[in-house]
XYZ file of C-alpha atoms in Angstrom:
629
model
C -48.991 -94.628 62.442
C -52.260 -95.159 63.775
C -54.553 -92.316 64.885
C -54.844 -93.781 68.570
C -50.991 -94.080 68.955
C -50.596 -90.815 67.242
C -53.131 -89.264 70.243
C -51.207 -91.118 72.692
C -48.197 -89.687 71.636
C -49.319 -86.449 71.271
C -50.692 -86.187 74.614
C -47.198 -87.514 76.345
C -45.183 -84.821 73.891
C -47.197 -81.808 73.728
C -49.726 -79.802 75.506
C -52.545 -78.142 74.145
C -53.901 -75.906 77.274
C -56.957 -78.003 77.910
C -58.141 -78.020 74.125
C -57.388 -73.874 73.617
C -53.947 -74.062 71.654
C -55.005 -74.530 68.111
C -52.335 -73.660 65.633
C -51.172 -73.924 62.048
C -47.605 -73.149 60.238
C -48.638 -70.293 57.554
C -45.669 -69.503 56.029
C -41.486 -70.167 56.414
C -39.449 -67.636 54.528
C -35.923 -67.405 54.199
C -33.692 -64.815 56.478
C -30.949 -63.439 54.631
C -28.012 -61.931 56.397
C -26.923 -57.568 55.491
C -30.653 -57.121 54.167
C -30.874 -54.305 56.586
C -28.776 -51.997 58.141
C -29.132 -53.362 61.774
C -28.806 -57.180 60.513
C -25.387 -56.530 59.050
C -23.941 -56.538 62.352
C -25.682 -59.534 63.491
C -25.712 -62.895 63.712
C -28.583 -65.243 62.932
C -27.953 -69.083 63.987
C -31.109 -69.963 60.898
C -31.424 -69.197 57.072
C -35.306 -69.622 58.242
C -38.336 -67.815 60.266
C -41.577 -69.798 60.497
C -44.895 -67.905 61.115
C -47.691 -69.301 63.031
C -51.434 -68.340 63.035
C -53.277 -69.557 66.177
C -56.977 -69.458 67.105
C -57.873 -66.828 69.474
C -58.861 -67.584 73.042
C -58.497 -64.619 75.563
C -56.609 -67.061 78.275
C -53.590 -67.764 75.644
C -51.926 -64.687 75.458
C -51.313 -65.185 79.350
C -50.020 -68.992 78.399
C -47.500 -68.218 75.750
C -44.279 -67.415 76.287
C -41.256 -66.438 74.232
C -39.059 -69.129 74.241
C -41.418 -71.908 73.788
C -40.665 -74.886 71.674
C -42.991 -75.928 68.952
C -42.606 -79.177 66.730
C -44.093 -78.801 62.989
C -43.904 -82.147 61.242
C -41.844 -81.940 58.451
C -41.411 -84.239 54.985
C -38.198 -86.468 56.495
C -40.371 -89.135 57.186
C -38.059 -92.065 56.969
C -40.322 -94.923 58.786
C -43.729 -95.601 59.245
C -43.549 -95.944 62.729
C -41.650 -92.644 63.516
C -42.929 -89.703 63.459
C -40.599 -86.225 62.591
C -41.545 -82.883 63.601
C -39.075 -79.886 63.227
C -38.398 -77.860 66.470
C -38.860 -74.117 66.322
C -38.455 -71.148 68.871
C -40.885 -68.718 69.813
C -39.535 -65.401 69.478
C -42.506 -63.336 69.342
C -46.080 -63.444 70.403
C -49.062 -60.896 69.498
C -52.391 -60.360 68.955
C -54.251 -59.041 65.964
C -57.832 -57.840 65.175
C -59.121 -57.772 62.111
C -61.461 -54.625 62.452
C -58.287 -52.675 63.923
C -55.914 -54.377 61.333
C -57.917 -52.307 58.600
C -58.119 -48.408 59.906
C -55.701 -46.023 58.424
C -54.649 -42.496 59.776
C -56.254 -40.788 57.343
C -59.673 -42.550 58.517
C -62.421 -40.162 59.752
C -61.349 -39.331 63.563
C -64.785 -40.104 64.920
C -65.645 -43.374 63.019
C -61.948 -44.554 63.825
C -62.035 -44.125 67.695
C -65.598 -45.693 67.837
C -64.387 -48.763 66.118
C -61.594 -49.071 68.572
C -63.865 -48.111 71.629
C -66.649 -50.962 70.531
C -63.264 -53.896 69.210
C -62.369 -53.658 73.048
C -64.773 -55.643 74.361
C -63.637 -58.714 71.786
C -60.499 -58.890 73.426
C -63.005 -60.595 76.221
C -64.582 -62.996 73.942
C -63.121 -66.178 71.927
C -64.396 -64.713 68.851
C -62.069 -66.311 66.283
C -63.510 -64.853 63.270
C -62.374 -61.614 64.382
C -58.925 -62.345 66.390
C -56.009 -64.395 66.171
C -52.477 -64.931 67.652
C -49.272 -64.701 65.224
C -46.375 -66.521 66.246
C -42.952 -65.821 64.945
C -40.294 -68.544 65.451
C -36.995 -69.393 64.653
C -35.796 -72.939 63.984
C -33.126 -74.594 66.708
C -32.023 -76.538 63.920
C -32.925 -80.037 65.948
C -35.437 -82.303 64.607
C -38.097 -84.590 66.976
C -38.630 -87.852 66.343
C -41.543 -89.836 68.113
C -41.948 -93.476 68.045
C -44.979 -94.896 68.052
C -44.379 -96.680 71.686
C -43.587 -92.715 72.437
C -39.899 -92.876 72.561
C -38.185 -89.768 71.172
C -35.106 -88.844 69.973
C -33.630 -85.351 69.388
C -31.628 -84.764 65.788
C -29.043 -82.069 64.772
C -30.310 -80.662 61.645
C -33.121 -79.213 59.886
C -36.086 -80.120 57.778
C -38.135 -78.047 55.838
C -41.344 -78.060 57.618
C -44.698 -78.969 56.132
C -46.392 -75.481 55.440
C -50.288 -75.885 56.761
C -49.311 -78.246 58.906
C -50.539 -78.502 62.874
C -48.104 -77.429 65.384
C -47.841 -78.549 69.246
C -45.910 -77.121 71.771
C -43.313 -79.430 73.552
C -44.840 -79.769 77.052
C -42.810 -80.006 80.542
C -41.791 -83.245 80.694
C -40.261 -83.529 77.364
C -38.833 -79.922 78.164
C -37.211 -81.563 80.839
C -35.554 -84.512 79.043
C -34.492 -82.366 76.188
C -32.522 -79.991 78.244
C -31.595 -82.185 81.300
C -31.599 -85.655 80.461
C -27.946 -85.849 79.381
C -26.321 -84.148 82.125
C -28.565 -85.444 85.477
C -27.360 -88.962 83.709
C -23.535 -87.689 84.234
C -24.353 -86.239 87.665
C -26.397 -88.945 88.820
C -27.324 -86.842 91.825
C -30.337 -84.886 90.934
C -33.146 -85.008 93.856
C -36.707 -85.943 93.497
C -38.408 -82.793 94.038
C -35.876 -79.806 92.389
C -35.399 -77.053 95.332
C -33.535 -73.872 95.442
C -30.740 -74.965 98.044
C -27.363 -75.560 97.115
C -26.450 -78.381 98.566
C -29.388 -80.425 97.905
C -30.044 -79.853 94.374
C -27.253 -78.554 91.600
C -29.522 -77.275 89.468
C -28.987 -73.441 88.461
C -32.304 -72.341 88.700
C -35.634 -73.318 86.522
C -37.049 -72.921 82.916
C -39.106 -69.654 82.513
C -41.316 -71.570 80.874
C -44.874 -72.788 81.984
C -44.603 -70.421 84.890
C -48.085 -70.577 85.403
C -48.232 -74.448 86.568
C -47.281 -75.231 89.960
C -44.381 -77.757 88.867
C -41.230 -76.204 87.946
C -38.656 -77.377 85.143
C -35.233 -77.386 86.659
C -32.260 -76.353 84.581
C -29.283 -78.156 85.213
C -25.246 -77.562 83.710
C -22.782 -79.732 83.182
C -19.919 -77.824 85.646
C -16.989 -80.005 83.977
C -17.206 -78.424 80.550
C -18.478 -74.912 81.954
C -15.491 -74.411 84.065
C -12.947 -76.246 81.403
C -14.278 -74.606 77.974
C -14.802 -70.865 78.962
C -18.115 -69.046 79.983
C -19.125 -65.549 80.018
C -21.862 -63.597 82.041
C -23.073 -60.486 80.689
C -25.764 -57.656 81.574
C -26.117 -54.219 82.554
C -25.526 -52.690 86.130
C -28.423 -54.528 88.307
C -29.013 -57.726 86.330
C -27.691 -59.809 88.831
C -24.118 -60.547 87.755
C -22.631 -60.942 90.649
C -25.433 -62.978 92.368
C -25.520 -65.742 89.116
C -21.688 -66.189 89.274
C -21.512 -67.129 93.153
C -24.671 -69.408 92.420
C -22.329 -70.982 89.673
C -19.250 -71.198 91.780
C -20.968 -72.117 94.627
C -22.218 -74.843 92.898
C -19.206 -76.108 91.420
C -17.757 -76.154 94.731
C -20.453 -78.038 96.003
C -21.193 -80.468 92.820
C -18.010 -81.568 91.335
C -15.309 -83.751 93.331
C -12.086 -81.342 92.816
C -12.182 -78.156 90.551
C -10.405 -75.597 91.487
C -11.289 -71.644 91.211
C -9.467 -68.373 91.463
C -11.652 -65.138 91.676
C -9.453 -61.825 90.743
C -12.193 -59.987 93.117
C -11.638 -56.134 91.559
C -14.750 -55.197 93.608
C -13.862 -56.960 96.587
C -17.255 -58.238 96.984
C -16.955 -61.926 96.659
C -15.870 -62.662 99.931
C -19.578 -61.585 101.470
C -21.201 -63.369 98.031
C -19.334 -66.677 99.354
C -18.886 -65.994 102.891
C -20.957 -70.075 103.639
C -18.344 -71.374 101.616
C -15.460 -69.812 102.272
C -16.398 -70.065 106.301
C -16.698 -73.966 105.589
C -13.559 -75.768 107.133
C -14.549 -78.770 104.749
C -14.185 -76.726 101.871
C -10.288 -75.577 101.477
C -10.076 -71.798 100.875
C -7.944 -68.659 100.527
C -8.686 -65.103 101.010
C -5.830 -62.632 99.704
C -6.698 -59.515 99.960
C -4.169 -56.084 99.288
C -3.236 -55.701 102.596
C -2.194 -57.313 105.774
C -5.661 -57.214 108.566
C -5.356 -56.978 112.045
C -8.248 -56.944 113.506
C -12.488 -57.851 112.657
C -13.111 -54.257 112.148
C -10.740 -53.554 108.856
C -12.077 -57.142 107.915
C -15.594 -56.035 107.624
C -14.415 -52.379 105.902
C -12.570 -54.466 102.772
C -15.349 -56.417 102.214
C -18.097 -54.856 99.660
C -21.868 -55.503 101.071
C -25.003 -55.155 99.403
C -26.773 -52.408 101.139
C -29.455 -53.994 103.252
C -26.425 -55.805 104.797
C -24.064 -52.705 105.328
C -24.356 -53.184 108.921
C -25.438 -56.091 109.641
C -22.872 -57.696 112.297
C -23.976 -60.975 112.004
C -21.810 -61.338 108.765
C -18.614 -61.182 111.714
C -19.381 -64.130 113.053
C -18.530 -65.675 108.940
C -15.707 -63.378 108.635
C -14.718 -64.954 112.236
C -14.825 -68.577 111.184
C -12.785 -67.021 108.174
C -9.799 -65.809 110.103
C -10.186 -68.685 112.790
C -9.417 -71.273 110.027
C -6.251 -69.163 109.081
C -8.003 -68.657 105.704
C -7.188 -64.768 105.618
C -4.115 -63.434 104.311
C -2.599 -60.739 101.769
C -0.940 -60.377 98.469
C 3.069 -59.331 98.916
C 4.469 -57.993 95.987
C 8.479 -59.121 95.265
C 10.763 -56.316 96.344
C 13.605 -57.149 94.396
C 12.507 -56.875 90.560
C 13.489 -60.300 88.616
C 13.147 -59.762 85.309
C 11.119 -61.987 83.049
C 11.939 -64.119 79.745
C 9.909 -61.092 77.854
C 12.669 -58.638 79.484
C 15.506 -60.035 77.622
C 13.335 -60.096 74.493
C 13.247 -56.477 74.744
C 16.553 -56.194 76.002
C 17.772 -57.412 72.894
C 15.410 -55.367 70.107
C 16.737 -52.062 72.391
C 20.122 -53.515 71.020
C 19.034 -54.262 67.777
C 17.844 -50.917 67.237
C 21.239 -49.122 68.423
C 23.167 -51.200 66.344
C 21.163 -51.489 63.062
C 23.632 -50.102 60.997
C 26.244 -53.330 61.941
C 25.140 -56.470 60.424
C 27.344 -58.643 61.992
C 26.385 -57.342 65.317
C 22.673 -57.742 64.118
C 23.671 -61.566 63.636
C 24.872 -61.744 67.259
C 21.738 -60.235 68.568
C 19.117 -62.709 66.790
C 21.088 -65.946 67.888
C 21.444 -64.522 71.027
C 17.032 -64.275 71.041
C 17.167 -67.204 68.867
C 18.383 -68.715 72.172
C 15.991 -67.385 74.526
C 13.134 -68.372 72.723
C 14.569 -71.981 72.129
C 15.073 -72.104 76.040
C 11.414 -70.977 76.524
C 9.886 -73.500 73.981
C 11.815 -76.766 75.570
C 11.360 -75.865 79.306
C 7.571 -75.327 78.089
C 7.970 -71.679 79.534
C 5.925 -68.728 79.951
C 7.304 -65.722 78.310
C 5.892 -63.352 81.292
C 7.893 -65.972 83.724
C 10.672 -64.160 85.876
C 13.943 -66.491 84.665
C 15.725 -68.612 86.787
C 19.385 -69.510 87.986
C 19.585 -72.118 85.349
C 18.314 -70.093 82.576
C 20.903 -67.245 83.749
C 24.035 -69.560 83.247
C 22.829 -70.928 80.398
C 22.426 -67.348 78.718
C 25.372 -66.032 80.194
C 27.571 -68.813 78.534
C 25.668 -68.105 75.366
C 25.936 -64.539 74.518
C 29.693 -64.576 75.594
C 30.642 -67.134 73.311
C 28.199 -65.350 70.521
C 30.121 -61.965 70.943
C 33.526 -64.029 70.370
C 32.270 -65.438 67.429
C 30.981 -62.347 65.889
C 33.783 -60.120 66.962
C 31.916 -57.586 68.524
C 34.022 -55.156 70.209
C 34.778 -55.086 73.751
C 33.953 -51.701 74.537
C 30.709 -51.354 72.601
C 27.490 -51.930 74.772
C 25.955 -55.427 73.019
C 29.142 -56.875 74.761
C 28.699 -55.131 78.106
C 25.230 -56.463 78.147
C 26.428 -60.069 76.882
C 29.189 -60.479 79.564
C 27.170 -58.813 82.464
C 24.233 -61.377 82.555
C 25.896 -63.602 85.084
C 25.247 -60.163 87.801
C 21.609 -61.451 87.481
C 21.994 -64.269 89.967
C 22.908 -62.062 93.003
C 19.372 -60.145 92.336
C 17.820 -63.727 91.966
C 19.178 -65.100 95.774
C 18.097 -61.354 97.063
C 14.441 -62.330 95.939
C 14.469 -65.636 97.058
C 15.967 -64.528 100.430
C 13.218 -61.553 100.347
C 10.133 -63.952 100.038
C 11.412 -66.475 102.858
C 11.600 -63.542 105.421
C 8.153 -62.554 104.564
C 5.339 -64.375 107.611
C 1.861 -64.076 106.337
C 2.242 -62.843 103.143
C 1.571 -64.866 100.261
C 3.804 -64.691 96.727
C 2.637 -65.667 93.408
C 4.622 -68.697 93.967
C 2.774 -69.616 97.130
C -0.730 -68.613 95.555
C 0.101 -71.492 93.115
C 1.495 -74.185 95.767
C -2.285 -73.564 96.641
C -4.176 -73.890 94.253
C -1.850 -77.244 93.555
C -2.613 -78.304 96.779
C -5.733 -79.059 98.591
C -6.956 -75.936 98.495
C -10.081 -75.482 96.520
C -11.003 -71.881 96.526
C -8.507 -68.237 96.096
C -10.309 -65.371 96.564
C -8.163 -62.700 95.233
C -10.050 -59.117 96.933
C -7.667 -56.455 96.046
C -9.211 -53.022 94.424
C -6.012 -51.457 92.908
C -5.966 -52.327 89.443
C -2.289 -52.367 88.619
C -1.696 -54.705 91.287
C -4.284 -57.425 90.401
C -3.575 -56.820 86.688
C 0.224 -57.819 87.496
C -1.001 -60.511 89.913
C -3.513 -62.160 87.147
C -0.660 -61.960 84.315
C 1.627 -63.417 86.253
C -0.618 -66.787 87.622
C -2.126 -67.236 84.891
C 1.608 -67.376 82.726
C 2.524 -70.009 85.492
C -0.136 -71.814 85.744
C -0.132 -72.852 81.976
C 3.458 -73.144 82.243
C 3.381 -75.405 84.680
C 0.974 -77.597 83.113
C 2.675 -77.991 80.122
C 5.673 -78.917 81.811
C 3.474 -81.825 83.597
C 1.503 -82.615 80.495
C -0.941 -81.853 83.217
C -4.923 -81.435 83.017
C -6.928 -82.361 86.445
C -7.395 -80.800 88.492
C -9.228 -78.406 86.553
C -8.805 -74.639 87.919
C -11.403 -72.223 87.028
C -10.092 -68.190 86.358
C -13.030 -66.022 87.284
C -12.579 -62.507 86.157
C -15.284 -60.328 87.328
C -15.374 -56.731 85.369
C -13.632 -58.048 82.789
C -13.407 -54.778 81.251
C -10.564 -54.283 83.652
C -8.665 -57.616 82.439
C -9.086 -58.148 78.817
C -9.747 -54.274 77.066
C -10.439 -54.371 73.535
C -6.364 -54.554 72.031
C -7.058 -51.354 69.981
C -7.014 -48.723 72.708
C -5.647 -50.424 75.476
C -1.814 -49.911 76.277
C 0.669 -50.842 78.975
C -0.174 -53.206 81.791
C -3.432 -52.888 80.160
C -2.342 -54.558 76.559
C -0.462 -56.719 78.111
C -2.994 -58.476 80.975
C -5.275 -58.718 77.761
C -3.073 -60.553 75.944
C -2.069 -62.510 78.552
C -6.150 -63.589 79.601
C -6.656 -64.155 75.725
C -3.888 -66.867 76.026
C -5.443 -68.497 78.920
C -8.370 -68.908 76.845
C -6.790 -69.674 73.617
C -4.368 -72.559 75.184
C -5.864 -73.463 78.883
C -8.702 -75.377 77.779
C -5.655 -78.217 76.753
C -4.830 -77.909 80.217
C -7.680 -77.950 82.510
C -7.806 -74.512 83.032
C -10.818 -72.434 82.283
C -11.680 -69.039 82.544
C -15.327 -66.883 83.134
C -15.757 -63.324 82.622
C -18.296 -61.313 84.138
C -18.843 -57.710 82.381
C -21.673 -55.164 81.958
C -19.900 -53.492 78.524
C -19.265 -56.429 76.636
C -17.890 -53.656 73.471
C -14.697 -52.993 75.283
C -13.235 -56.466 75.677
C -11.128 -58.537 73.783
C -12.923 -59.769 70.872
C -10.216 -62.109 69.719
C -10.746 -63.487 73.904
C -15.012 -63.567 73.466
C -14.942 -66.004 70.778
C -12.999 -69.001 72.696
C -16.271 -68.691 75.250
C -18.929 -71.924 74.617
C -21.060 -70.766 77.364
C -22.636 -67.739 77.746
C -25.409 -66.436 79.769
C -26.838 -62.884 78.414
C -28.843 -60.379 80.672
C -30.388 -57.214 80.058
C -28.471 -55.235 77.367
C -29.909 -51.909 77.046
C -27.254 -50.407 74.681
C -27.875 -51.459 70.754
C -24.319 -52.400 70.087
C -23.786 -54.372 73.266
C -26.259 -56.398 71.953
C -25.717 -56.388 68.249
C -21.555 -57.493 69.706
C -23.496 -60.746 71.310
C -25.403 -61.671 68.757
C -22.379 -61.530 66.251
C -20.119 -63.149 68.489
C -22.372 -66.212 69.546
C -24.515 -66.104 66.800
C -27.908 -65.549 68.464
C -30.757 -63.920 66.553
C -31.597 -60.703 67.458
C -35.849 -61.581 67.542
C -34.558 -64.086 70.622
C -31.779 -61.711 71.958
C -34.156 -58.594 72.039
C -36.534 -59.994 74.359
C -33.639 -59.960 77.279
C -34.747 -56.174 77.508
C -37.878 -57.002 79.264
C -35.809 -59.415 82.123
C -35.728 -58.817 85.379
C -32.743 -59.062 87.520
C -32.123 -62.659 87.955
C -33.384 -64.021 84.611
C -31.278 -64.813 81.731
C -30.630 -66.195 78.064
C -28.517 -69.122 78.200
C -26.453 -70.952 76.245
C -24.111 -73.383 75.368
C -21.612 -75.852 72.842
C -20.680 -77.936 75.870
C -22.442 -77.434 79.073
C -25.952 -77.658 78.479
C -28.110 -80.872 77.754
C -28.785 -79.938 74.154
C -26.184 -77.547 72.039
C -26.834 -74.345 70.965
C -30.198 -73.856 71.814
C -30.819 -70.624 73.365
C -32.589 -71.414 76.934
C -34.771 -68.545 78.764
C -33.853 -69.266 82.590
C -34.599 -67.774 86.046
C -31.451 -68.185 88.285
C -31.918 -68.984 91.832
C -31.139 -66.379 94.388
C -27.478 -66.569 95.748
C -28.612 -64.183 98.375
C -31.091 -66.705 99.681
C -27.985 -68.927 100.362
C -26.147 -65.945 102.315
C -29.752 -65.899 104.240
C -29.876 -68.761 105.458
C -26.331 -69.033 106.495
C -26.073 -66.083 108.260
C -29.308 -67.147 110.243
C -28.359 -70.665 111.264
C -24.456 -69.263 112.099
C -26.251 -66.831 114.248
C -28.938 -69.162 116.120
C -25.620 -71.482 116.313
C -23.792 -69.199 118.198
């Protein structure tokens, strides 16, 4: 390649900072997983750390950032025309001096603090015979390619850089098409000049990168594969959970032509977080909260406010448009108890157990399950499901003529229970004649006519957990029932569990309704991705969930972590270094590490972000609803 294309090149790819970045690859040395004590429970996503040396100038160490990209040219160089650099991550930034470098603590205590009181004035200077900048990076395993005419190409892979070699950091615009390019070419809507509202722009926020120039680099997702392959938030009280997710579902409400979501709203704040959408008559919605509401006062008392809004009435004129569009309503739990395929399961090992000392009644017992389950598995069934009239006669005939055939005897209680099942239908009809009589109410039932309908968002508000525990197991069983009844995948529905501590515990010390909404979450992320339906979980204690549930996630945005395990559990789990991951402990609320297998414009490549502010959005709703009316 010529020098003058190789300078043209290099001016469209990289920037230098006006002529002060000056930097050269020293050294790349292999990481090697359980060297230390910490690293055994982490997880590194390269066998390799580079380690830069750059020339001092006092102005850098305001310029570089953690999370930078650098490109090293490496030996895969496969045409003359192309050029191939190998892509690396800053993960640390310092300075050194070489007077200071040198003293000890056993140095002479007068000599020692007058060579640090006379090496303070270099920092001032661009003395680089004294100072320079160390870099350590870790490689994103992508290569760059750069054609002579400046096209470029990004590569999965790596190559062993060329030690001594120059390196350049990527600048904006190529910042830009690496992480963007792909998806604003799917959403075909992006906007000339990126801005922070909603409706005019889907990005999620911008790049913390180059913060310092006036141009921002948007960050854009691709809300398809977020909402159908899993994502997680995660970050300690303050970090801005709860403001990120409404940006996201606000956006995927906005963005995308029919996804569905369902928030199970422990905190019952959701409805203020998304009170311009959910007041929006073009936008379909549901509010369900635990209770039936009478009047605009007990309205704004179950809602959860942040608290420069705690009484600020203007929100009732929202919560107005709310119950004017007949979008409020409340959960009703069934009052006759059907019980579910899981029930008879049980039903039977109770019998199994009382009888274990008569192996013919034993026999009766599993073909009797053997039956159940075979019913489940060809009606593509939920076990959690409550049964049916049809499942009830086909049982009842079953276990009779099974107790026949086994000669059990008529007055032990496997028969009683065998030739009783047919009782179930009366408690059936009762239900069924329960839920018709109920005005206003909504049943699971009518929560999923919804959300198979035209309506687009179900705000589930209700703060007791046992009854949104019960509610989640038992949509979520239907839901993937249902759709693999239909063979069914659009619409896609999005679950949204916020403090998902409450909805998938870690297995191992978790019991009861507990155990069993865990399991029954982990199998809405295990299966519903074949289905269209996804599922995000929000949660500042990431150790007590579901492991077995965190590693079906391909998106994942990470916050400020404070407690050492917490963030040793993330970077096992997604396999993020720990040199990128521990730099989340200097965020602010609002800015997080992102990323993704699916949803993002390049995979895997950990992204430093600052998320717009959903509360801007509530802003400027609640002041144009109020100068409107």
């Amino acid at each position: 390649m010529k020098q003058q294309e190789e300078e043209q090149y290099k001016e469209a790819c990289f920037t230098d900072f006006n002529g002060k970045f000056h930097a050269r690859l020293i050294n790349v040395f292999p990481r090697q997983l359980g060297s230390s004590k910490d690293s055994r429970f982490s997880g590194i996503s390269s066998r390799y750390e580079a380690r830069i040396k750059v020339e001092y100038q006092k102005d850098l160490m305001g310029l570089l950032e953690e999370g930078m990209l650098l490109a090293i040219p490496n030996f895969k160089k496969t045409e003359p025309d192309f050029e191939r650099f190998t892509l690396v991550e800053i993960s640390r930034v310092w300075p050194e001096h070489f007077g200071l470098k040198g003293l000890s603590d056993h140095s002479y205590y007068p000599m020692l603090f007058e060579i640090i009181e006379q090496s303070e004035a270099d920092w001032q200077t661009n003395d680089k015979a004294t100072m320079v900048i160390q870099i350590s990076a870790i490689p994103i395993n992508y290569d760059l390619t750069i054609h002579s005419n400046g096209n470029c190409k990004f590569t999965k892979g790596f190559s062993y850089p060329i030690i001594a070699s120059s390196a350049y950091i990527l600048n904006s615009s190529l910042i830009n098409h690496m992480y963007n390019q792909r998806i604003t070419e799917k959403i075909a809507t992006v906007p000339i000049e990126t801005t922070q509202n909603a409706k005019q722009d889907p990005r999620l926020g911008t790049v913390r990168m180059f913060q310092t120039s006036e141009k921002a680099i948007p960050i854009y997702i691709d809300f398809e594969n977020l909402s159908r392959h899993h994502f997680g938030v995660f970050a300690f009280t303050g970090g801005g959970k709860s403001n990120l997710m409404s940006n996201i579902l606000r956006r995927i409400l906005l963005h995308t032509k029919d996804t569905k979501i369902i928030i199970f709203d422990i905190s019952c704040e959701y409805v203020f977080l998304l009170l311009d959408i959910l007041s929006d008559p073009s936008i379909p919605s549901k509010v369900i909260l635990e209770r039936r509401i009478d009047s605009m006062e007990q309205f704004f008392n179950s809602i959860v406010k942040p608290r420069e809004y705690e009484t600020d009435k203007r929100i009732n004129k929202g919560l107005q448009k709310i119950m004017d569009q007949g979008k409020l309503s409340y959960y009703t739990k069934p009052k006759q108890k059907v019980p579910t395929y899981t029930g008879f399961i049980k039903d039977l090992e109770n019998q199994r157990r009382e009888n274990f000392s008569k192996p013919h009644y034993i026999n009766a017992i599993d073909q009797i399950g053997d039956a159940v389950l075979k019913y489940v598995d060809q009606h593509a069934l939920s076990e959690n499901q409550e049964v049916d009239e049809e499942f009830i006669r086909y049982i009842d005939s079953t276990a009779a003529e099974t107790v026949q055939t086994f000669k059990v005897h008529e007055k032990s209680g496997l028969y009683a229970w065998a030739t009783t099942r047919n009782a179930l239908l009366d408690l059936i009809k009762k239900a069924q004649a329960e839920e018709q009589k109920e005005v206003g109410g909504l049943t699971v039932d009518k929560i999923c006519g919804f959300l198979e309908g035209a309506t687009r968002l179900v705000c589930v508000s209700i703060a007791d957990p046992f009854t949104i525990k019960e509610l989640a197991i038992t949509l979520t069983g239907n839901l993937i029932a249902r759709r693999k009844r239909r063979f069914q995948i659009k619409p896609y529905i999005l679950f949204v569990f916020d403090e998902a501590q409450e909805f998938i515990p870690d297995l191992g010390g978790s019991t009861g309704i507990d155990k069993k909404c865990s399991k029954q979450v982990e199998t809405l992320l295990r299966q519903g991705r074949k289905y269209g339906l996804g599922a995000c979980i929000a949660t500042q204690r990431i150790a007590y969930l579901n492991t077995n549930a965190l590693q079906q996630l391909h998106t994942y945005f990470v916050g400020t972590l404070p407690r050492p395990y917490d963030r040793a559990l993330v970077s096992n789990t997604f396999m993020i270094d720990q040199g990128i991951l521990e730099k989340t402990l200097e965020f602010a609320p609002g800015e997080w590490l992102l990323s993704s297998f699916t949803a993002t414009g390049i995979e895997n490549v950990p992204i430093f972000i600052q998320a717009d502010n959903a509360q801007n959005e509530i802003n400027n709703f609640l002041s144009a609803n109020n100068h409107q009316l």
